């Protein structure tokens, strides 16, 4: 889709973020009487136009290439509709502009589709729904009983602050979450004792909440990392000789590393404590007489593990690249249990050492795949 | 017990929650002079009547079917009594209605019997009682010493706020829990230094508290999940050939999934990264010419793991169903160590492929049990 | 030391706690002009007398029995001195009584010697000192830079609240810890932006702090539990046939349970999902014609694991008892790898089933040791 | 570099900290009109002079010894420049002294280079950047939508506090972080309901944040400890007979312990539950007739594990020493799987017992290396 690339750039990434930030700042400015100016309104209309254009482009692309799932009717589509339609509707309905443009705050929901980790968080909340609900029930019980107690204790003395249960509930929420506005403060001994207990319960509830989310996050994170790394390991030809159990074991040892274009992976002369497999992307090994490029599936950096020698060449990525890193300790542990792989690796290293004397620890894709 | 089902519905689930919410809102409204109206009182009496009727029904059912443990005298019974008896007693004792009905706040305790995870939280607090007590002692020590210090530093300057130790204790509680009402704020250099230390200690105490609860929760959660999953694994006939160690190992790999009626488990044409065992409930595989139903003990979705092919049929639950999910990576790791099971699974898959050409990856209970 | 037992009771446990609570409440009352009464002073003197008597008793006992380490000069001794000496000294030095008695707040430090987990917390803080110090340095850097920024932004507008750096630091501490008294609130755009950043940093600092303590606690807790359980496992004669690796493995599976006197361990007729080893203490199996007592080193409850039958007798502790619990799943996993132990256990079970037909799953110490 | 040692002492450690503290206190005093005195300015100039001298010394040393990486142009160099240059520049530019000296607050950044754990924290934030960004996006979405809702609900009633969106955003930040200054408090039912939701979201956001940081910290900490310990294990000659897998396994069991000079490692007569390997430094075993010194690579304390006897000699470090500690339980688990090592260890112990009868469990470096 080369003819669409300029449009792609236009509707994605930095331009979109910039439009979003400008739009939201302009919306905030609209609510300040002193700042409300014609050019603020103009900026808002430009942002709205941008989002409408983005929708149109996405719709056209979707129909053009027939890719699935289709854009129209997808979740993304409805998010986009929510950004474009409400403000004009509100203006047509006769709302004053400074109120109508407040609906532009829905634009911030576009962030949710850009950030990758939201589905992870959603999944954790889904998986841990039961214990989270339990903690929430404890929260509600403490809230209501504390409100009743403080209403009874403080109501007679401060009727305008604790005289009704809803007022007491408001106090209880601000106290149990340890926000503590200080607009309503108990003054009797009983009221303050209840308040102290509520604060301590607040810490406890919060601790449980954090504990549940921390546990859920740790479990889900570990699982996702494993699945993603496993998939990448299966793409490295050199590791195809491993049996299923060996792949699992190696997957547990490898660490995924996403690098931008032109990142330095290893620097000549530095000590080396790991080797690298290229899962996707490409790197350039800066050796004389001319640099060598390694594609996905290759590996490099194994000399440092076999000999303990410093890095013999600087390696730089030429495009966004995903590497799998194997630490020296894991390397020894793994090769101790898989002597075949160790022998093969040393054979490769020996072969490469001979002809590319200066090039350092390199194997090109073709070699590795044999 | 078909003749009791309407009553069952009446006293459980959504109706009960609705009554609870209405009752509590009405109770809160009673305390607001402007809202206090005859129909609010009527609503409260209806809710009370509902809870009394629920008690009567449970008592009758309990005696009818002679199930054990009996309802009368159980913890649940006493919770229910606490919801029904206190308000009338208070009214008889002559309390004004807006005070007497505050006892209806005890209704919220009914939530505690509905939510499943409370026993888990109780157990964590029981198991971690020692370290939690230690943190509480640190809390008390910091609280008292800080109160004394601030009482000495601020007492002369602000006698109405720090002039007595109880007043200083109140300040220390609000500060150590980082609630910070701001009703009493130290003004001297010494007082503010102590306050700063107290706040930092507050963060530390809170961190320890959270750490203890998080650790306890992670341990207990892992344990419970394992026991529940283990029990379900033993119900799948296909896995009966495994030895005890194999069952343990597989249990660690499986993830339990509770699905509501009519949930889509897999969708035709999507990529498949796991297979499923039905622990309880039933699913419908939507194949031509007519759908196939799979009962508890069956498994499905293994084709995607053996071939890497996309799902060949959509599978939907027909009632609340518990599935055990085995990821592709765990599948390979496990079958690598249990070649017998792998062979059996492939044999099953081959057999099913032949006659149910279109039906996708299905095995019915009878097949699996052979 | 039977002749000393009444004294032991006198200086330990509940009496001591009661004296401590009374003393601290009386001390607080001393600072309230309206409550200051001769009998309050009397109560304080009685408490002081109690602590002095306790010291005297401990000193006598220590010299009497020549136990090591000696009490005099120990840490405990100095804590006790700190509770007895300062108040009289302050009174002699001429301080007014309401000030002098504030030193009685040192009595709360006695709690630190009673609570068992404080050394654990101390150890965690020691082990994680480096990362905790790093977080503290971040805290200090954010604190100072934020103070300077807010001092510059808000100083001209609110000189009495942000006019000097110490005032700005006070604001920064209350904000970074999210206490938020509200006594000093920035009002300019720059000041509020800095404040927002400081609050978010506060959450981050707190999160790191909690993460470090949670990790440290989890590691140390696991380690301590393992060591304590290992020691108990080596006391069970039945397990002496296991090799070192087996003991380690079993230790990882067992859960320690400390029970008070007369606690019900299992109840007749309930489903059984674990078996028990008695590490210390004694239990009574309530069988006909007369109950059987099992001492430390015995085990019980294994019938439920071998047969899946419900518990055949109720078991109650006769004194404070420590049990090691083995879950059904761990039981199967372990016996699968140690068939000898499984055979021995079944042999024991068969032998016991014959003569003690009604007694349930019991083995007495003598049997187990064979 | 003996001739440089006095300078080394001068520019490092305690002197530097003292200068830093004095400088920062003086800077704070400068901003208080009552404290501003000529000698405060003098103190600040002395501190500035000290930091300039430190830079000069470091530059000279760097060129003198030609060590790499060079100081000039390094990160450390630029931090140091930031401490020396800005204040004079500001004074030359004509700022009043009390403003110019505020730039001395940059001195606190020197702490960042001294504290060892900051790179760890940086790495965690780097590794967990995606989920942290997700939580931050949730934070922003809740912040903006809550601001708009509260602006609409409270704006008409409290225009000076919620009348514009920036004002509402300020309220939302203080509430979502649970800081709760209380300078702006919603008063309508809708506003307070939104506020309650925001506070609960605040706890949730905070919990996720903490969970992510805790998980990241635990993973990275475990990894670093393993790598550092592995490196130390390879330095102990006695363990060279182990294969790679054995070294990995042992590394997981050992705990690193950094001790200052003259620390007591074991005390004669105490029970022993671990043995020690000296990774670096030196210890002195206090035996008759004269103490024995053990260098790096030696081990001691194994008698207590082999015999269960109490420690037979006190061992003290003679310089900063790093020990690797092996617990009794891990010792048994490891020797059960590596009988060769166990035999060798016992042989060593027997040999040492004979000639150094009184010296306790000692082996010198030469013995161990054989």
Short mmCIF file of C-alpha atoms in Angstrom, two decimals, chain D residues 92 144 229 234 244 257 359:
data_model
loop_
_atom_site.label_atom_id
_atom_site.label_comp_id
_atom_site.label_asym_id
_atom_site.label_seq_id
_atom_site.Cartn_x
_atom_site.Cartn_y
_atom_site.Cartn_z
CA UNK D 92 26.79 37.59 37.06
CA UNK D 144 -10.36 14.61 32.26
CA UNK D 229 26.17 -14.35 43.12
CA UNK D 234 32.98 -18.98 40.14
CA UNK D 244 27.58 -25.83 35.04
CA UNK D 257 26.28 -10.84 52.53
CA UNK D 359 40.82 -23.72 65.63
#
